[in-house]
Tab-separated table of C-alpha atoms in Angstrom:
chain	number	residue	atom	x	y	z
P	1	MET	CA	24.107	-52.449	-27.263
P	2	PRO	CA	23.863	-55.940	-25.665
P	3	THR	CA	24.015	-56.054	-21.860
P	4	ASN	CA	23.922	-58.704	-19.120
P	5	THR	CA	21.993	-56.348	-16.845
P	6	PRO	CA	18.331	-57.373	-16.519
P	7	ALA	CA	15.476	-54.898	-16.526
P	8	LEU	CA	15.411	-53.311	-13.078
P	9	ASP	CA	11.998	-51.655	-12.864
P	10	ASN	CA	9.851	-54.503	-11.589
P	11	PHE	CA	11.793	-55.539	-8.478
P	12	TRP	CA	10.943	-53.218	-5.556
P	13	MET	CA	14.106	-53.716	-3.542
P	14	PRO	CA	14.079	-53.988	0.273
P	15	PHE	CA	15.928	-51.484	2.465
P	16	THR	CA	17.295	-49.815	-0.659
P	17	ALA	CA	17.195	-46.345	-2.187
P	18	ASN	CA	15.687	-47.853	-5.342
P	19	ARG	CA	16.144	-44.871	-7.654
P	20	GLN	CA	19.732	-44.341	-6.573
P	21	PHE	CA	20.593	-48.026	-6.952
P	22	LYS	CA	18.949	-48.466	-10.344
P	23	ALA	CA	20.850	-45.475	-11.701
P	24	ALA	CA	24.137	-47.284	-10.915
P	25	PRO	CA	23.368	-50.925	-10.031
P	26	ARG	CA	25.725	-53.275	-8.208
P	27	LEU	CA	24.857	-56.847	-9.202
P	28	LEU	CA	26.318	-60.081	-7.819
P	29	ALA	CA	26.052	-62.976	-10.248
P	30	GLU	CA	28.018	-65.889	-8.741
P	31	ALA	CA	29.608	-66.906	-5.452
P	32	GLU	CA	32.112	-69.463	-4.194
P	33	GLY	CA	34.055	-69.680	-0.972
P	34	MET	CA	34.945	-66.204	0.259
P	35	TYR	CA	34.131	-64.453	-2.997
P	36	TYR	CA	31.252	-63.133	-5.062
P	37	ARG	CA	31.593	-62.443	-8.751
P	38	SER	CA	29.887	-59.342	-10.068
P	39	ASP	CA	27.882	-59.322	-13.282
P	40	ASP	CA	30.826	-57.620	-15.021
P	41	GLY	CA	33.150	-60.445	-14.004
P	42	ARG	CA	35.027	-58.926	-11.025
P	43	ARG	CA	35.855	-60.926	-7.888
P	44	VAL	CA	34.425	-59.322	-4.750
P	45	LEU	CA	35.685	-60.437	-1.340
P	46	ASP	CA	32.719	-61.019	0.958
P	47	GLY	CA	33.318	-59.014	4.124
P	48	THR	CA	29.768	-59.459	5.416
P	49	ALA	CA	28.894	-63.161	4.984
P	50	GLY	CA	26.168	-62.003	2.619
P	51	LEU	CA	23.847	-60.438	5.184
P	52	TRP	CA	25.478	-61.948	8.291
P	53	CYS	CA	24.308	-65.393	7.156
P	54	VAL	CA	26.810	-67.275	4.937
P	55	ASN	CA	28.998	-68.437	7.810
P	56	ALA	CA	30.419	-71.478	6.018
P	57	GLY	CA	31.232	-69.595	2.823
P	58	HIS	CA	29.487	-69.689	-0.513
P	59	GLY	CA	28.697	-72.514	-2.896
P	60	ARG	CA	28.873	-75.415	-0.439
P	61	ARG	CA	28.170	-78.508	-2.517
P	62	GLU	CA	27.064	-80.510	0.524
P	63	ILE	CA	24.159	-78.130	1.045
P	64	ALA	CA	23.223	-78.064	-2.636
P	65	GLU	CA	23.249	-81.863	-2.803
P	66	ALA	CA	21.163	-82.199	0.368
P	67	VAL	CA	18.618	-79.720	-0.990
P	68	GLY	CA	18.445	-81.505	-4.340
P	69	GLU	CA	17.982	-84.902	-2.742
P	70	GLN	CA	15.274	-83.562	-0.448
P	71	LEU	CA	13.407	-81.963	-3.347
P	72	ARG	CA	13.428	-85.298	-5.152
P	73	THR	CA	12.305	-87.181	-2.024
P	74	LEU	CA	9.788	-84.846	-0.379
P	75	ASP	CA	9.471	-81.316	-1.705
P	76	TYR	CA	6.841	-80.113	0.753
P	77	ALA	CA	4.723	-81.465	3.573
P	78	PRO	CA	2.541	-79.592	6.074
P	79	THR	CA	3.336	-79.428	9.761
P	80	PHE	CA	-0.174	-78.478	10.899
P	81	GLN	CA	-1.563	-81.647	12.517
P	82	MET	CA	0.919	-83.585	10.336
P	83	GLY	CA	4.643	-84.055	10.283
P	84	HIS	CA	7.635	-85.257	8.336
P	85	PRO	CA	10.750	-86.907	9.750
P	86	ILE	CA	13.423	-84.388	8.798
P	87	ALA	CA	11.819	-81.569	10.808
P	88	PHE	CA	12.034	-83.677	13.953
P	89	ARG	CA	15.590	-84.762	13.147
P	90	PHE	CA	16.700	-81.193	12.545
P	91	ALA	CA	15.082	-79.972	15.765
P	92	GLU	CA	16.902	-82.741	17.621
P	93	ARG	CA	20.215	-81.736	16.043
P	94	LEU	CA	19.659	-78.104	16.985
P	95	GLY	CA	18.787	-79.155	20.517
P	96	GLU	CA	22.181	-80.846	20.787
P	97	ILE	CA	24.048	-77.558	20.220
P	98	ALA	CA	21.501	-75.288	21.927
P	99	PRO	CA	22.389	-73.405	25.095
P	100	ALA	CA	21.679	-75.608	28.107
P	101	GLY	CA	17.969	-76.146	28.630
P	102	LEU	CA	16.911	-74.156	25.546
P	103	ASP	CA	16.158	-77.158	23.382
P	104	ARG	CA	12.495	-76.809	22.454
P	105	ILE	CA	12.504	-75.561	18.872
P	106	PHE	CA	9.776	-73.725	16.938
P	107	PHE	CA	10.564	-73.271	13.225
P	108	THR	CA	9.942	-70.068	11.298
P	109	ASN	CA	11.122	-68.734	7.931
P	110	SER	CA	13.097	-65.642	8.942
P	111	GLY	CA	14.438	-63.646	11.834
P	112	SER	CA	11.448	-61.319	11.694
P	113	GLU	CA	9.093	-64.271	12.065
P	114	ALA	CA	11.253	-65.719	14.844
P	115	VAL	CA	10.936	-62.495	16.818
P	116	ASP	CA	7.161	-62.243	16.408
P	117	THR	CA	6.921	-65.915	17.379
P	118	ALA	CA	9.013	-65.364	20.495
P	119	LEU	CA	6.835	-62.435	21.565
P	120	LYS	CA	3.668	-64.498	21.120
P	121	ILE	CA	5.158	-67.410	23.041
P	122	ALA	CA	6.060	-65.040	25.876
P	123	VAL	CA	2.482	-63.761	26.187
P	124	ALA	CA	1.085	-67.296	25.913
P	125	TYR	CA	3.460	-68.487	28.625
P	126	GLN	CA	2.495	-65.705	31.003
P	127	ARG	CA	-1.157	-66.462	30.471
P	128	ALA	CA	-0.573	-70.195	30.968
P	129	ILE	CA	0.969	-69.584	34.393
P	130	GLY	CA	-1.866	-67.294	35.471
P	131	GLN	CA	-0.219	-63.992	34.564
P	132	GLY	CA	-2.628	-62.918	31.842
P	133	THR	CA	-2.175	-59.211	32.576
P	134	ARG	CA	1.406	-59.423	31.291
P	135	THR	CA	1.081	-58.277	27.665
P	136	ARG	CA	3.640	-55.465	27.491
P	137	PHE	CA	7.051	-55.831	25.805
P	138	ILE	CA	10.255	-53.966	26.547
P	139	GLY	CA	12.809	-53.519	23.776
P	140	ARG	CA	15.826	-51.239	23.547
P	141	GLU	CA	16.701	-48.080	21.673
P	142	ARG	CA	18.768	-48.826	18.541
P	143	GLY	CA	17.643	-52.449	18.672
P	144	TYR	CA	16.732	-54.270	15.474
P	145	HIS	CA	14.306	-57.165	15.667
P	146	GLY	CA	13.090	-57.515	12.102
P	147	VAL	CA	10.239	-55.879	10.263
P	148	GLY	CA	7.044	-57.509	11.563
P	149	PHE	CA	4.765	-55.260	13.563
P	150	GLY	CA	5.995	-56.979	16.728
P	151	GLY	CA	9.615	-56.552	15.712
P	152	ILE	CA	9.357	-52.867	14.890
P	153	SER	CA	7.415	-52.275	18.106
P	154	VAL	CA	10.212	-53.607	20.296
P	155	GLY	CA	12.889	-52.380	17.891
P	156	GLY	CA	14.483	-48.999	18.365
P	157	LEU	CA	15.576	-47.845	14.899
P	158	VAL	CA	13.501	-44.783	14.126
P	159	ASN	CA	13.342	-45.206	10.345
P	160	ASN	CA	11.812	-48.651	10.787
P	161	ARG	CA	9.097	-47.232	13.043
P	162	ARG	CA	8.200	-43.700	12.000
P	163	VAL	CA	5.795	-44.580	9.150
P	164	PHE	CA	4.127	-47.606	10.729
P	165	PRO	CA	1.844	-48.130	13.735
P	166	THR	CA	3.321	-50.164	16.569
P	167	LEU	CA	1.925	-52.415	19.277
P	168	PRO	CA	0.403	-50.440	22.134
P	169	GLY	CA	2.315	-50.427	25.389
P	170	ALA	CA	5.773	-51.358	24.110
P	171	ASP	CA	8.551	-49.426	25.817
P	172	HIS	CA	12.317	-49.263	25.520
P	173	LEU	CA	15.486	-49.370	27.556
P	174	ARG	CA	18.114	-46.785	26.691
P	175	HIS	CA	20.806	-47.954	24.298
P	176	THR	CA	24.317	-48.678	25.558
P	177	HIS	CA	26.355	-46.745	22.966
P	178	ASP	CA	28.654	-44.409	24.914
P	179	PRO	CA	31.646	-43.414	22.774
P	180	ALA	CA	32.622	-40.631	25.175
P	181	ARG	CA	33.558	-43.245	27.792
P	182	ASN	CA	34.046	-46.424	25.768
P	183	ALA	CA	35.633	-45.491	22.437
P	184	PHE	CA	38.213	-47.952	21.066
P	185	SER	CA	37.529	-50.544	23.773
P	186	GLN	CA	39.611	-53.628	23.052
P	187	ASP	CA	37.291	-55.714	25.226
P	188	LEU	CA	33.694	-55.308	26.342
P	189	PRO	CA	33.052	-51.680	27.315
P	190	GLU	CA	33.891	-50.866	30.922
P	191	HIS	CA	31.048	-48.395	31.346
P	192	GLY	CA	27.296	-48.853	31.061
P	193	ALA	CA	26.215	-51.840	33.158
P	194	GLU	CA	23.982	-49.477	35.126
P	195	LEU	CA	21.873	-48.912	31.996
P	196	ALA	CA	20.281	-52.303	32.644
P	197	ASP	CA	18.586	-50.619	35.610
P	198	ASP	CA	16.277	-49.011	33.051
P	199	LEU	CA	14.282	-52.230	33.297
P	200	GLU	CA	13.774	-51.549	36.983
P	201	ARG	CA	12.646	-48.025	36.112
P	202	LEU	CA	10.135	-49.336	33.557
P	203	VAL	CA	8.818	-51.844	36.076
P	204	GLY	CA	8.215	-48.922	38.396
P	205	LEU	CA	6.469	-46.992	35.631
P	206	HIS	CA	4.252	-49.736	34.202
P	207	GLY	CA	4.089	-52.377	36.926
P	208	ALA	CA	5.765	-55.769	36.639
P	209	GLU	CA	2.336	-57.387	36.326
P	210	THR	CA	1.954	-55.789	32.866
P	211	ILE	CA	5.313	-56.847	31.374
P	212	ALA	CA	5.602	-60.180	29.569
P	213	ALA	CA	9.160	-60.012	28.249
P	214	VAL	CA	12.205	-57.892	27.553
P	215	ILE	CA	14.067	-58.487	24.278
P	216	VAL	CA	17.605	-57.406	23.415
P	217	GLU	CA	20.343	-58.368	21.013
P	218	PRO	CA	23.230	-59.568	23.185
P	219	MET	CA	25.418	-57.793	20.618
P	220	ALA	CA	23.467	-55.227	18.612
P	221	GLY	CA	24.489	-55.824	15.004
P	222	SER	CA	22.349	-53.920	12.550
P	223	THR	CA	22.700	-50.622	14.383
P	224	GLY	CA	26.480	-50.738	14.032
P	225	VAL	CA	27.989	-53.467	16.238
P	226	LEU	CA	27.315	-52.310	19.802
P	227	LEU	CA	28.893	-54.567	22.415
P	228	PRO	CA	27.255	-55.073	25.821
P	229	PRO	CA	29.043	-53.309	28.682
P	230	LYS	CA	30.635	-55.579	31.257
P	231	GLY	CA	27.974	-56.834	33.644
P	232	TYR	CA	25.067	-55.391	31.642
P	233	LEU	CA	23.481	-58.645	30.486
P	234	GLU	CA	23.947	-60.247	33.895
P	235	ARG	CA	22.176	-57.311	35.512
P	236	LEU	CA	19.348	-57.465	32.982
P	237	ARG	CA	18.927	-61.188	33.674
P	238	GLU	CA	18.746	-60.643	37.430
P	239	ILE	CA	16.151	-57.872	37.208
P	240	ALA	CA	13.995	-59.811	34.742
P	241	THR	CA	14.056	-62.918	36.933
P	242	ARG	CA	13.198	-60.976	40.063
P	243	HIS	CA	10.099	-59.504	38.420
P	244	GLY	CA	8.891	-62.595	36.559
P	245	ILE	CA	9.735	-61.098	33.161
P	246	LEU	CA	10.984	-63.393	30.401
P	247	LEU	CA	14.336	-62.491	28.847
P	248	ILE	CA	14.600	-62.954	25.077
P	249	PHE	CA	17.936	-62.812	23.269
P	250	ASP	CA	17.708	-61.976	19.579
P	251	GLU	CA	20.569	-64.056	18.155
P	252	VAL	CA	19.588	-63.846	14.507
P	253	ILE	CA	23.063	-62.376	13.877
P	254	THR	CA	25.111	-63.850	16.734
P	255	GLY	CA	23.839	-67.429	16.520
P	256	PHE	CA	25.910	-70.214	14.941
P	257	GLY	CA	29.449	-69.194	15.735
P	258	ARG	CA	29.686	-65.480	14.967
P	259	LEU	CA	31.155	-64.631	18.387
P	260	GLY	CA	33.302	-67.746	18.767
P	261	THR	CA	30.723	-69.856	20.578
P	262	PRO	CA	27.654	-71.542	19.107
P	263	PHE	CA	25.454	-68.819	20.640
P	264	ALA	CA	26.135	-65.485	22.316
P	265	THR	CA	24.466	-66.722	25.492
P	266	GLU	CA	27.504	-68.975	25.963
P	267	ARG	CA	29.987	-66.227	25.087
P	268	PHE	CA	28.515	-63.914	27.718
P	269	GLY	CA	27.531	-66.571	30.252
P	270	VAL	CA	23.937	-65.364	30.537
P	271	ARG	CA	21.005	-67.716	29.939
P	272	PRO	CA	17.833	-66.163	28.524
P	273	ASP	CA	14.435	-67.852	28.451
P	274	ILE	CA	14.018	-67.667	24.667
P	275	VAL	CA	16.516	-67.256	21.807
P	276	THR	CA	15.603	-66.211	18.266
P	277	THR	CA	17.743	-67.369	15.351
P	278	ALA	CA	17.778	-67.399	11.533
P	279	LYS	CA	20.407	-66.325	8.947
P	280	ALA	CA	23.278	-68.813	9.428
P	281	ILE	CA	20.961	-71.682	10.400
P	282	THR	CA	21.034	-72.799	6.727
P	283	ASN	CA	24.155	-70.862	5.731
P	284	GLY	CA	21.791	-68.490	3.952
P	285	ALA	CA	20.940	-71.129	1.352
P	286	VAL	CA	17.210	-71.436	2.121
P	287	PRO	CA	15.135	-68.997	4.212
P	288	MET	CA	14.597	-70.350	7.726
P	289	GLY	CA	14.460	-69.295	11.344
P	290	ALA	CA	14.054	-71.021	14.686
P	291	VAL	CA	13.017	-70.047	18.200
P	292	PHE	CA	14.818	-71.881	20.999
P	293	CYS	CA	12.677	-72.071	24.142
P	294	ALA	CA	13.554	-73.056	27.665
P	295	ARG	CA	11.867	-76.270	28.729
P	296	ASP	CA	9.898	-74.586	31.492
P	297	VAL	CA	8.476	-72.063	29.000
P	298	HIS	CA	7.512	-74.854	26.604
P	299	ASP	CA	6.164	-77.157	29.300
P	300	ALA	CA	3.943	-74.451	30.810
P	301	LEU	CA	1.893	-74.566	27.609
P	302	MET	CA	1.711	-78.376	27.517
P	303	GLN	CA	-1.237	-78.457	29.898
P	304	GLY	CA	-4.961	-79.148	29.577
P	305	PRO	CA	-6.588	-81.706	27.261
P	306	GLU	CA	-4.120	-83.522	25.023
P	307	SER	CA	-6.403	-82.892	22.053
P	308	ALA	CA	-6.173	-79.106	22.484
P	309	ILE	CA	-3.770	-77.009	20.363
P	310	GLU	CA	-1.370	-75.494	22.871
P	311	LEU	CA	-0.199	-72.509	20.774
P	312	PHE	CA	-2.370	-71.056	18.029
P	313	HIS	CA	0.528	-69.961	15.890
P	314	GLY	CA	2.573	-71.203	12.950
P	315	TYR	CA	3.494	-70.729	9.300
P	316	THR	CA	2.759	-72.698	6.147
P	317	TYR	CA	6.475	-73.293	5.790
P	318	SER	CA	7.356	-73.961	9.440
P	319	GLY	CA	9.890	-76.791	9.332
P	320	HIS	CA	9.929	-76.864	5.518
P	321	PRO	CA	11.642	-80.115	4.494
P	322	VAL	CA	14.025	-78.433	2.033
P	323	ALA	CA	15.065	-75.834	4.594
P	324	CYS	CA	15.590	-78.595	7.162
P	325	ALA	CA	17.780	-80.485	4.694
P	326	ALA	CA	19.854	-77.369	4.106
P	327	GLY	CA	20.104	-76.852	7.867
P	328	MET	CA	21.198	-80.429	8.529
P	329	ALA	CA	23.937	-80.174	5.901
P	330	THR	CA	24.992	-76.822	7.343
P	331	LEU	CA	25.318	-78.273	10.851
P	332	ASP	CA	27.442	-81.089	9.408
P	333	ILE	CA	29.820	-78.519	7.897
P	334	TYR	CA	29.960	-76.497	11.097
P	335	ALA	CA	30.817	-79.612	13.088
P	336	ARG	CA	33.330	-81.054	10.633
P	337	GLU	CA	35.226	-77.776	10.157
P	338	GLY	CA	34.910	-76.472	13.710
P	339	LEU	CA	33.219	-73.304	12.517
P	340	LEU	CA	31.087	-72.743	15.612
P	341	THR	CA	34.261	-71.903	17.544
P	342	ARG	CA	36.634	-70.760	14.776
P	343	ALA	CA	35.923	-67.073	15.432
P	344	ALA	CA	37.518	-67.532	18.871
P	345	GLU	CA	40.702	-68.829	17.226
P	346	LEU	CA	40.928	-65.826	14.890
P	347	GLU	CA	39.633	-63.151	17.248
P	348	THR	CA	42.997	-61.766	18.382
P	349	TYR	CA	44.317	-61.550	14.824
P	350	TRP	CA	41.020	-60.019	13.656
P	351	LYS	CA	41.024	-57.382	16.399
P	352	ASP	CA	44.662	-56.452	15.838
P	353	ALA	CA	44.033	-56.047	12.118
P	354	VAL	CA	40.897	-53.948	12.493
P	355	PHE	CA	42.289	-51.780	15.290
P	356	SER	CA	45.329	-51.010	13.122
P	357	LEU	CA	43.015	-48.550	11.350
P	358	ARG	CA	42.526	-46.348	14.418
P	359	ASP	CA	45.169	-43.879	13.264
P	360	LEU	CA	42.953	-42.749	10.374
P	361	PRO	CA	41.562	-39.311	11.312
P	362	ALA	CA	38.085	-40.067	9.946
P	363	ILE	CA	37.605	-42.949	12.419
P	364	THR	CA	36.026	-42.061	15.762
P	365	ASP	CA	35.599	-45.566	17.221
P	366	ILE	CA	36.276	-49.235	16.514
P	367	ARG	CA	34.447	-52.138	18.137
P	368	ALA	CA	35.215	-55.814	17.591
P	369	ILE	CA	34.318	-59.204	19.028
P	370	GLY	CA	34.496	-62.712	17.572
P	371	LEU	CA	34.520	-62.166	13.804
P	372	VAL	CA	32.517	-58.939	13.871
P	373	ALA	CA	33.700	-55.339	13.731
P	374	GLY	CA	32.099	-51.923	13.685
P	375	ILE	CA	34.120	-48.955	12.425
P	376	GLU	CA	32.526	-45.604	13.203
P	377	LEU	CA	33.350	-42.626	11.012
P	378	ALA	CA	32.995	-38.920	11.687
P	379	SER	CA	29.988	-37.584	9.807
P	380	ARG	CA	30.414	-34.892	7.207
P	381	ASP	CA	28.809	-31.570	8.034
P	382	GLY	CA	25.243	-31.555	6.768
P	383	ALA	CA	25.560	-34.990	5.143
P	384	PRO	CA	25.367	-37.765	7.752
P	385	GLY	CA	25.923	-41.196	6.284
P	386	SER	CA	27.555	-39.953	3.097
P	387	ARG	CA	31.122	-40.736	4.147
P	388	ALA	CA	30.362	-44.394	4.937
P	389	TYR	CA	28.269	-44.729	1.775
P	390	ASP	CA	31.201	-43.496	-0.299
P	391	VAL	CA	33.432	-46.050	1.418
P	392	PHE	CA	30.848	-48.741	0.666
P	393	THR	CA	30.630	-47.967	-3.061
P	394	ASP	CA	34.403	-47.468	-3.400
P	395	CYS	CA	35.085	-50.790	-1.647
P	396	PHE	CA	32.726	-52.564	-4.033
P	397	GLN	CA	34.535	-51.143	-7.034
P	398	ARG	CA	37.866	-52.221	-5.546
P	399	GLY	CA	36.535	-55.731	-4.843
P	400	LEU	CA	35.284	-55.799	-1.241
P	401	LEU	CA	31.722	-56.071	0.059
P	402	ILE	CA	31.028	-54.290	3.352
P	403	ARG	CA	27.865	-53.047	5.081
P	404	VAL	CA	27.147	-49.574	6.336
P	405	THR	CA	24.512	-48.131	8.627
P	406	GLY	CA	24.663	-44.379	8.931
P	407	ASP	CA	28.370	-43.619	9.217
P	408	ILE	CA	29.262	-47.009	10.699
P	409	ILE	CA	30.945	-49.757	8.682
P	410	ALA	CA	30.063	-53.307	9.728
P	411	LEU	CA	32.253	-56.311	8.940
P	412	SER	CA	31.272	-59.959	9.501
P	413	PRO	CA	33.124	-62.231	7.056
P	414	PRO	CA	32.323	-65.917	6.591
P	415	LEU	CA	33.841	-67.989	9.378
P	416	ILE	CA	36.094	-69.725	6.836
P	417	VAL	CA	38.072	-66.489	6.352
P	418	GLU	CA	41.863	-66.796	6.359
P	419	LYS	CA	44.361	-64.332	7.800
P	420	GLY	CA	45.461	-63.187	4.359
P	421	GLU	CA	41.885	-62.288	3.482
P	422	ILE	CA	41.559	-60.338	6.731
P	423	ASP	CA	44.684	-58.394	5.739
P	424	THR	CA	43.203	-57.696	2.299
P	425	MET	CA	39.954	-56.374	3.820
P	426	VAL	CA	41.788	-54.074	6.192
P	427	GLU	CA	44.129	-52.715	3.523
P	428	MET	CA	41.224	-51.987	1.178
P	429	LEU	CA	39.409	-50.244	4.004
P	430	ARG	CA	42.466	-48.164	4.809
P	431	GLU	CA	42.638	-46.954	1.225
P	432	THR	CA	38.945	-46.226	0.858
P	433	ILE	CA	38.491	-44.532	4.236
P	434	ALA	CA	41.516	-42.321	3.590
P	435	ALA	CA	40.131	-41.423	0.164
P	436	ALA	CA	36.732	-40.571	1.639
P	437	ALA	CA	38.167	-38.110	4.151
């Protein structure tokens, strides 16, 4: 019998139970605006901006046209000891919206690469200022920083770490998830700022002279939308500064308007030394990432002979011209449509809609900020994760794409979402969560 489904054996899918998926595949064939279309012709409302990345919605012609024009003009050029104009123009544009003073841009191809780059820059900086013993990194439990060996070393998701060796010496702060005290917080959690003192404890254990940097997500996304307790990030900043430790914010998810400001550092009023980004930098159209460095971090490496390479690091596709073209067009859309701050305009409506689900008995917590929400479900006895997975598959059949991690549902729609589409998401979730009880 004829079918539109391609052969599935050859593609080894990432972060997927391959055998389970290939027994009952879910394929997305087209996308426009707020909607995907499945291979069997159904419209599927995108409740996750793809993978937290399609902030301006799907099928933006401006991006496609910019990419096409760039391919016809200059498809590829190296950036090792060479350059091409659009990479410099894009870096300048990013510098204009960067958090104050964080306008030195190093291009990568993904969030994972951005994190590994940031870690290497931190060690290089410490060495450049005469602190060469500082090679240790501090991450946080339940943190996600990509899948490079550096990222999994500072990350705190056990399944990402248990099979693979990690960098020696990496250590972790405790996570901030405290549902016993903070469940259903309508704002940032009241309790948990003292957990930042873990950095002080680790300084006492290892010695400040061994620690190069501490890296956290200002809002932990992949683990299930964990918001920072009030005062936590400020406390972490103060301790890091006092001990000469660089503070890195992983904003691969929160960058480019997700929380209602261009970057989370502005939402929370805390300035790190380095910010990692990716995902929405090109609206998901072309793989790209970028590391935003404070000028003093950058300038510390700009010493010695001018003919010397300051940082022995980079990628074949760093500053790829096609990715830069996609990024420039994306920034134009963000600026023209006010998308870097639109989440702030919709946040109250979004929170009210999502928190309307709290009466469902299967829900144990709801967390929301900007245009992000985490809905935590009670786990079934002996089958953790199965309830949320059933909600995920049922939502897809009904026409809504969500993400789940364990028994937590994560929502992060494109920033072009309208109130009616928020209502549709919440109503579908109400039906599916009730059915999965």
